[in-house]
Amino acid sequence: MLTVSSPGASGVGSDEVSVMEGDSVTLNTGVNTTRQEDFRWYYNGFRIAQINGDINKTCTDVQCNEDDERFRDRLKLDHQTGSLTIRNITNTDSGEYK
């Protein structure tokens, strides 16, 4: 079991989630909009996903951070909420997500 923490929807405090290896977890922003917003997700200070208000300018995993293939093909961004889903969790995914 590993722990993933992310800031609360209001940006105050944090939420911790315990996940079993091999499971998926969705980290929510608390935002729901009909227009494109700018969202950036960071894992322990490294950018791992981004939406720049234009669906064609979205990056996940190695597209955002070419030096790290940790999340290759395991990240999915929701373009309306900015929520990030991490599939097939491994022990090395434990950490802080902002």
Short mmCIF file of N, CA, C and O in Angstrom, two decimals:
data_model
loop_
_atom_site.label_atom_id
_atom_site.label_comp_id
_atom_site.label_asym_id
_atom_site.label_seq_id
_atom_site.Cartn_x
_atom_site.Cartn_y
_atom_site.Cartn_z
N MET A 1 0.84 -1.17 0.00
CA MET A 1 0.00 0.00 0.00
C MET A 1 0.89 1.24 0.00
O MET A 1 1.92 1.26 0.65
N LEU A 2 0.48 2.27 -0.75
CA LEU A 2 1.25 3.49 -0.77
C LEU A 2 0.32 4.68 -0.57
O LEU A 2 -0.88 4.57 -0.70
N THR A 3 0.90 5.82 -0.24
CA THR A 3 0.11 7.01 0.05
C THR A 3 0.40 8.08 -0.98
O THR A 3 1.54 8.35 -1.31
N VAL A 4 -0.68 8.69 -1.47
CA VAL A 4 -0.61 9.79 -2.41
C VAL A 4 -1.28 10.97 -1.73
O VAL A 4 -2.36 10.85 -1.18
N SER A 5 -0.61 12.12 -1.72
CA SER A 5 -1.23 13.30 -1.11
C SER A 5 -1.32 14.41 -2.14
O SER A 5 -0.47 14.56 -3.00
N SER A 6 -2.42 15.17 -2.05
CA SER A 6 -2.62 16.30 -2.94
C SER A 6 -3.33 17.39 -2.17
O SER A 6 -4.02 17.12 -1.19
N PRO A 7 -3.18 18.65 -2.58
CA PRO A 7 -3.83 19.74 -1.88
C PRO A 7 -5.34 19.61 -1.96
O PRO A 7 -5.86 19.05 -2.92
N GLY A 8 -6.05 20.13 -0.96
CA GLY A 8 -7.50 20.13 -0.99
C GLY A 8 -8.01 21.00 -2.12
O GLY A 8 -7.29 21.79 -2.71
N ALA A 9 -9.29 20.84 -2.45
CA ALA A 9 -9.89 21.57 -3.57
C ALA A 9 -9.75 23.07 -3.40
O ALA A 9 -9.60 23.81 -4.36
N SER A 10 -9.77 23.56 -2.18
CA SER A 10 -9.67 24.99 -1.95
C SER A 10 -8.23 25.47 -1.93
O SER A 10 -7.97 26.66 -1.83
N GLY A 11 -7.29 24.52 -2.03
CA GLY A 11 -5.88 24.88 -1.97
C GLY A 11 -5.37 24.93 -0.54
O GLY A 11 -4.20 25.15 -0.30
N VAL A 12 -6.26 24.72 0.43
CA VAL A 12 -5.88 24.73 1.84
C VAL A 12 -5.92 23.30 2.35
O VAL A 12 -6.86 22.56 2.09
N GLY A 13 -4.90 22.92 3.06
CA GLY A 13 -4.84 21.56 3.58
C GLY A 13 -4.47 20.58 2.49
O GLY A 13 -4.10 20.95 1.40
N SER A 14 -4.57 19.30 2.82
CA SER A 14 -4.26 18.29 1.82
C SER A 14 -5.09 17.05 2.08
O SER A 14 -5.63 16.86 3.15
N ASP A 15 -5.21 16.24 1.05
CA ASP A 15 -5.90 14.97 1.14
C ASP A 15 -4.88 13.88 0.92
O ASP A 15 -4.04 13.98 0.04
N GLU A 16 -4.96 12.82 1.73
CA GLU A 16 -4.09 11.67 1.55
C GLU A 16 -4.95 10.48 1.20
O GLU A 16 -6.00 10.27 1.79
N VAL A 17 -4.49 9.71 0.23
CA VAL A 17 -5.20 8.53 -0.22
C VAL A 17 -4.24 7.37 -0.18
O VAL A 17 -3.11 7.47 -0.67
N SER A 18 -4.66 6.26 0.40
CA SER A 18 -3.86 5.04 0.39
C SER A 18 -4.37 4.15 -0.74
O SER A 18 -5.57 3.94 -0.88
N VAL A 19 -3.45 3.66 -1.55
CA VAL A 19 -3.80 2.90 -2.74
C VAL A 19 -2.97 1.63 -2.78
O VAL A 19 -1.80 1.64 -2.40
N MET A 20 -3.57 0.56 -3.26
CA MET A 20 -2.84 -0.70 -3.41
C MET A 20 -2.10 -0.70 -4.74
O MET A 20 -2.58 -0.13 -5.73
N GLU A 21 -0.96 -1.34 -4.77
CA GLU A 21 -0.18 -1.44 -5.99
C GLU A 21 -1.02 -2.10 -7.09
O GLU A 21 -1.74 -3.06 -6.84
N GLY A 22 -0.97 -1.51 -8.30
CA GLY A 22 -1.75 -2.03 -9.43
C GLY A 22 -3.09 -1.33 -9.62
O GLY A 22 -3.70 -1.43 -10.67
N ASP A 23 -3.56 -0.62 -8.58
CA ASP A 23 -4.84 0.10 -8.67
C ASP A 23 -4.66 1.41 -9.43
O ASP A 23 -3.56 1.81 -9.77
N SER A 24 -5.78 2.10 -9.63
CA SER A 24 -5.78 3.45 -10.20
C SER A 24 -6.27 4.42 -9.14
O SER A 24 -7.00 4.04 -8.23
N VAL A 25 -5.85 5.68 -9.28
CA VAL A 25 -6.31 6.72 -8.37
C VAL A 25 -6.58 7.97 -9.19
O VAL A 25 -5.87 8.26 -10.15
N THR A 26 -7.64 8.70 -8.83
CA THR A 26 -7.95 9.97 -9.48
C THR A 26 -7.78 11.09 -8.48
O THR A 26 -8.36 11.05 -7.39
N LEU A 27 -6.96 12.07 -8.83
CA LEU A 27 -6.72 13.25 -8.00
C LEU A 27 -7.58 14.38 -8.57
O LEU A 27 -7.46 14.73 -9.74
N ASN A 28 -8.47 14.90 -7.74
CA ASN A 28 -9.44 15.90 -8.19
C ASN A 28 -9.00 17.32 -7.87
O ASN A 28 -8.31 17.56 -6.88
N THR A 29 -9.43 18.26 -8.71
CA THR A 29 -9.12 19.67 -8.50
C THR A 29 -10.27 20.39 -7.80
O THR A 29 -10.07 21.47 -7.27
N GLY A 30 -11.48 19.84 -7.86
CA GLY A 30 -12.64 20.52 -7.31
C GLY A 30 -13.22 21.55 -8.27
O GLY A 30 -14.09 22.31 -7.92
N VAL A 31 -12.74 21.57 -9.51
CA VAL A 31 -13.18 22.53 -10.52
C VAL A 31 -14.04 21.79 -11.54
O VAL A 31 -13.72 20.67 -11.93
N ASN A 32 -15.13 22.41 -11.98
CA ASN A 32 -15.93 21.87 -13.07
C ASN A 32 -16.32 23.04 -13.95
O ASN A 32 -17.02 23.95 -13.51
N THR A 33 -15.87 23.04 -15.19
CA THR A 33 -16.09 24.17 -16.06
C THR A 33 -16.42 23.70 -17.46
O THR A 33 -16.09 22.58 -17.84
N THR A 34 -17.07 24.54 -18.23
CA THR A 34 -17.37 24.21 -19.62
C THR A 34 -16.35 24.83 -20.57
O THR A 34 -16.35 24.56 -21.75
N ARG A 35 -15.46 25.66 -20.05
CA ARG A 35 -14.43 26.25 -20.91
C ARG A 35 -13.08 25.69 -20.49
O ARG A 35 -12.90 25.19 -19.39
N GLN A 36 -12.13 25.76 -21.40
CA GLN A 36 -10.80 25.24 -21.12
C GLN A 36 -10.08 26.11 -20.09
O GLN A 36 -10.05 27.33 -20.21
N GLU A 37 -9.54 25.48 -19.09
CA GLU A 37 -8.77 26.15 -18.04
C GLU A 37 -7.31 25.73 -18.16
O GLU A 37 -6.98 24.78 -18.86
N ASP A 38 -6.45 26.44 -17.47
CA ASP A 38 -5.04 26.05 -17.37
C ASP A 38 -4.86 25.21 -16.11
O ASP A 38 -5.21 25.66 -15.01
N PHE A 39 -4.35 23.99 -16.28
CA PHE A 39 -4.07 23.11 -15.15
C PHE A 39 -2.66 22.58 -15.30
O PHE A 39 -2.22 22.25 -16.40
N ARG A 40 -1.98 22.45 -14.17
CA ARG A 40 -0.66 21.83 -14.14
C ARG A 40 -0.61 20.89 -12.94
O ARG A 40 -1.02 21.27 -11.85
N TRP A 41 -0.10 19.70 -13.16
CA TRP A 41 0.09 18.74 -12.08
C TRP A 41 1.59 18.51 -11.90
O TRP A 41 2.32 18.34 -12.87
N TYR A 42 2.00 18.48 -10.63
CA TYR A 42 3.40 18.25 -10.27
C TYR A 42 3.48 17.05 -9.34
O TYR A 42 2.63 16.87 -8.47
N TYR A 43 4.52 16.25 -9.52
CA TYR A 43 4.82 15.14 -8.63
C TYR A 43 6.16 15.44 -7.99
O TYR A 43 7.18 15.55 -8.68
N ASN A 44 6.16 15.62 -6.68
CA ASN A 44 7.38 15.95 -5.93
C ASN A 44 8.17 17.07 -6.60
O ASN A 44 9.40 17.02 -6.70
N GLY A 45 7.46 18.08 -7.11
CA GLY A 45 8.09 19.26 -7.69
C GLY A 45 8.36 19.19 -9.18
O GLY A 45 8.77 20.18 -9.78
N PHE A 46 8.15 18.02 -9.82
CA PHE A 46 8.37 17.87 -11.26
C PHE A 46 7.03 17.86 -11.99
O PHE A 46 6.13 17.10 -11.63
N ARG A 47 6.92 18.68 -13.03
CA ARG A 47 5.67 18.75 -13.80
C ARG A 47 5.46 17.42 -14.53
O ARG A 47 6.33 16.94 -15.23
N ILE A 48 4.26 16.85 -14.36
CA ILE A 48 3.95 15.58 -15.01
C ILE A 48 2.75 15.68 -15.96
O ILE A 48 2.54 14.78 -16.77
N ALA A 49 1.96 16.75 -15.85
CA ALA A 49 0.81 16.91 -16.74
C ALA A 49 0.41 18.37 -16.80
O ALA A 49 0.58 19.11 -15.83
N GLN A 50 -0.14 18.76 -17.96
CA GLN A 50 -0.51 20.17 -18.14
C GLN A 50 -1.55 20.32 -19.23
O GLN A 50 -1.49 19.64 -20.25
N ILE A 51 -2.51 21.21 -18.99
CA ILE A 51 -3.46 21.66 -20.01
C ILE A 51 -3.31 23.17 -20.07
O ILE A 51 -3.37 23.84 -19.05
N ASN A 52 -3.12 23.72 -21.26
CA ASN A 52 -2.93 25.16 -21.43
C ASN A 52 -4.15 25.86 -22.00
O ASN A 52 -4.02 26.78 -22.79
N GLY A 53 -5.35 25.42 -21.65
CA GLY A 53 -6.54 26.06 -22.18
C GLY A 53 -6.85 25.68 -23.61
O GLY A 53 -7.85 26.07 -24.16
N ASP A 54 -6.00 24.91 -24.23
CA ASP A 54 -6.18 24.45 -25.60
C ASP A 54 -5.92 22.95 -25.60
O ASP A 54 -4.82 22.51 -25.27
N ILE A 55 -6.92 22.18 -25.97
CA ILE A 55 -6.79 20.72 -25.92
C ILE A 55 -5.60 20.21 -26.73
O ILE A 55 -5.04 19.16 -26.46
N ASN A 56 -5.18 20.97 -27.74
CA ASN A 56 -4.02 20.59 -28.54
C ASN A 56 -2.70 20.87 -27.84
O ASN A 56 -1.65 20.47 -28.33
N LYS A 57 -2.73 21.59 -26.73
CA LYS A 57 -1.51 21.91 -25.98
C LYS A 57 -1.52 21.21 -24.63
O LYS A 57 -1.26 21.82 -23.60
N THR A 58 -1.84 19.94 -24.65
CA THR A 58 -1.88 19.12 -23.45
C THR A 58 -0.65 18.23 -23.43
O THR A 58 -0.22 17.74 -24.46
N CYS A 59 -0.07 18.05 -22.24
CA CYS A 59 1.04 17.10 -22.14
C CYS A 59 0.83 16.24 -20.91
O CYS A 59 0.24 16.66 -19.93
N THR A 60 1.29 15.01 -21.00
CA THR A 60 1.31 14.10 -19.86
C THR A 60 2.62 13.33 -19.90
O THR A 60 3.24 13.19 -20.95
N ASP A 61 3.02 12.83 -18.78
CA ASP A 61 4.22 12.03 -18.54
C ASP A 61 5.43 12.53 -19.30
O ASP A 61 5.85 13.66 -19.11
N VAL A 62 6.01 11.75 -20.20
CA VAL A 62 7.28 12.11 -20.83
C VAL A 62 7.17 13.31 -21.76
O VAL A 62 8.17 13.94 -22.09
N GLN A 63 5.96 13.67 -22.20
CA GLN A 63 5.79 14.86 -23.03
C GLN A 63 6.09 16.12 -22.22
O GLN A 63 6.57 17.10 -22.76
N CYS A 64 5.79 16.08 -20.93
CA CYS A 64 6.03 17.23 -20.05
C CYS A 64 7.45 17.22 -19.48
O CYS A 64 8.04 18.26 -19.26
N ASN A 65 7.95 16.05 -19.20
CA ASN A 65 9.24 15.92 -18.54
C ASN A 65 10.02 14.80 -19.23
O ASN A 65 9.92 13.64 -18.85
N GLU A 66 10.77 15.15 -20.25
CA GLU A 66 11.44 14.16 -21.09
C GLU A 66 12.47 13.32 -20.36
O GLU A 66 12.85 12.26 -20.83
N ASP A 67 12.93 13.77 -19.21
CA ASP A 67 13.96 13.03 -18.49
C ASP A 67 13.39 11.93 -17.59
O ASP A 67 14.14 11.15 -17.02
N ASP A 68 12.08 11.86 -17.44
CA ASP A 68 11.48 10.93 -16.49
C ASP A 68 10.36 10.15 -17.18
O ASP A 68 9.38 10.73 -17.62
N GLU A 69 10.52 8.84 -17.26
CA GLU A 69 9.50 8.01 -17.89
C GLU A 69 8.67 7.25 -16.85
O GLU A 69 7.98 6.29 -17.18
N ARG A 70 8.72 7.69 -15.62
CA ARG A 70 8.03 7.02 -14.52
C ARG A 70 6.55 6.78 -14.83
O ARG A 70 6.01 5.73 -14.50
N PHE A 71 5.88 7.76 -15.43
CA PHE A 71 4.44 7.66 -15.64
C PHE A 71 4.05 7.34 -17.08
O PHE A 71 2.90 7.51 -17.46
N ARG A 72 4.97 6.87 -17.88
CA ARG A 72 4.71 6.64 -19.31
C ARG A 72 3.41 5.85 -19.51
O ARG A 72 3.22 4.77 -18.98
N ASP A 73 2.49 6.45 -20.29
CA ASP A 73 1.22 5.83 -20.69
C ASP A 73 0.30 5.47 -19.51
O ASP A 73 -0.58 4.63 -19.65
N ARG A 74 0.50 6.10 -18.36
CA ARG A 74 -0.34 5.78 -17.19
C ARG A 74 -1.14 6.97 -16.69
O ARG A 74 -1.89 6.84 -15.73
N LEU A 75 -1.00 8.14 -17.31
CA LEU A 75 -1.70 9.34 -16.86
C LEU A 75 -2.83 9.71 -17.80
O LEU A 75 -2.69 9.61 -19.02
N LYS A 76 -3.94 10.17 -17.21
CA LYS A 76 -5.06 10.64 -18.01
C LYS A 76 -5.59 11.92 -17.37
O LYS A 76 -5.87 11.95 -16.17
N LEU A 77 -5.71 12.98 -18.17
CA LEU A 77 -6.24 14.26 -17.70
C LEU A 77 -7.69 14.43 -18.14
O LEU A 77 -8.02 14.15 -19.29
N ASP A 78 -8.53 14.91 -17.24
CA ASP A 78 -9.90 15.27 -17.58
C ASP A 78 -9.89 16.73 -17.99
O ASP A 78 -9.54 17.60 -17.20
N HIS A 79 -10.28 17.03 -19.23
CA HIS A 79 -10.17 18.38 -19.77
C HIS A 79 -11.19 19.36 -19.21
O HIS A 79 -11.02 20.56 -19.35
N GLN A 80 -12.24 18.87 -18.56
CA GLN A 80 -13.23 19.77 -17.96
C GLN A 80 -12.94 20.08 -16.51
O GLN A 80 -13.22 21.17 -16.04
N THR A 81 -12.37 19.12 -15.79
CA THR A 81 -12.13 19.33 -14.36
C THR A 81 -10.66 19.47 -14.00
O THR A 81 -10.34 19.92 -12.91
N GLY A 82 -9.77 19.05 -14.90
CA GLY A 82 -8.34 19.06 -14.60
C GLY A 82 -7.90 17.90 -13.73
O GLY A 82 -6.74 17.80 -13.36
N SER A 83 -8.83 17.00 -13.39
CA SER A 83 -8.50 15.85 -12.56
C SER A 83 -7.48 14.96 -13.27
O SER A 83 -7.50 14.82 -14.49
N LEU A 84 -6.62 14.36 -12.49
CA LEU A 84 -5.56 13.50 -13.01
C LEU A 84 -5.77 12.08 -12.52
O LEU A 84 -5.87 11.85 -11.32
N THR A 85 -5.84 11.13 -13.45
CA THR A 85 -5.94 9.72 -13.10
C THR A 85 -4.61 9.06 -13.38
O THR A 85 -4.04 9.22 -14.46
N ILE A 86 -4.12 8.32 -12.38
CA ILE A 86 -2.87 7.56 -12.51
C ILE A 86 -3.27 6.08 -12.48
O ILE A 86 -3.87 5.61 -11.52
N ARG A 87 -2.95 5.37 -13.56
CA ARG A 87 -3.30 3.96 -13.66
C ARG A 87 -2.11 3.10 -13.24
O ARG A 87 -0.96 3.51 -13.31
N ASN A 88 -2.41 1.88 -12.82
CA ASN A 88 -1.39 0.88 -12.50
C ASN A 88 -0.34 1.44 -11.54
O ASN A 88 0.86 1.46 -11.82
N ILE A 89 -0.80 1.88 -10.39
CA ILE A 89 0.06 2.47 -9.36
C ILE A 89 1.19 1.51 -8.96
O ILE A 89 0.97 0.31 -8.82
N THR A 90 2.38 2.06 -8.77
CA THR A 90 3.52 1.29 -8.27
C THR A 90 4.02 1.93 -6.97
O THR A 90 3.67 3.07 -6.66
N ASN A 91 4.85 1.22 -6.24
CA ASN A 91 5.40 1.76 -4.99
C ASN A 91 6.16 3.05 -5.20
O ASN A 91 6.20 3.90 -4.33
N THR A 92 6.77 3.23 -6.35
CA THR A 92 7.57 4.43 -6.60
C THR A 92 6.70 5.65 -6.88
O THR A 92 7.22 6.76 -6.99
N ASP A 93 5.37 5.49 -6.99
CA ASP A 93 4.47 6.62 -7.24
C ASP A 93 4.07 7.35 -5.96
O ASP A 93 3.43 8.38 -6.01
N SER A 94 4.43 6.82 -4.82
CA SER A 94 4.10 7.45 -3.56
C SER A 94 4.77 8.82 -3.48
O SER A 94 5.93 8.98 -3.86
N GLY A 95 4.03 9.83 -3.04
CA GLY A 95 4.62 11.16 -2.93
C GLY A 95 3.56 12.24 -2.94
O GLY A 95 2.37 11.98 -2.76
N GLU A 96 4.00 13.47 -3.16
CA GLU A 96 3.11 14.61 -3.12
C GLU A 96 2.78 15.07 -4.54
O GLU A 96 3.67 15.29 -5.35
N TYR A 97 1.50 15.21 -4.81
CA TYR A 97 1.00 15.69 -6.10
C TYR A 97 0.31 17.02 -5.87
O TYR A 97 -0.53 17.15 -4.99
N LYS A 98 0.68 18.02 -6.66
CA LYS A 98 0.07 19.33 -6.54
C LYS A 98 -0.46 19.77 -7.89
O LYS A 98 0.13 19.45 -8.91
#
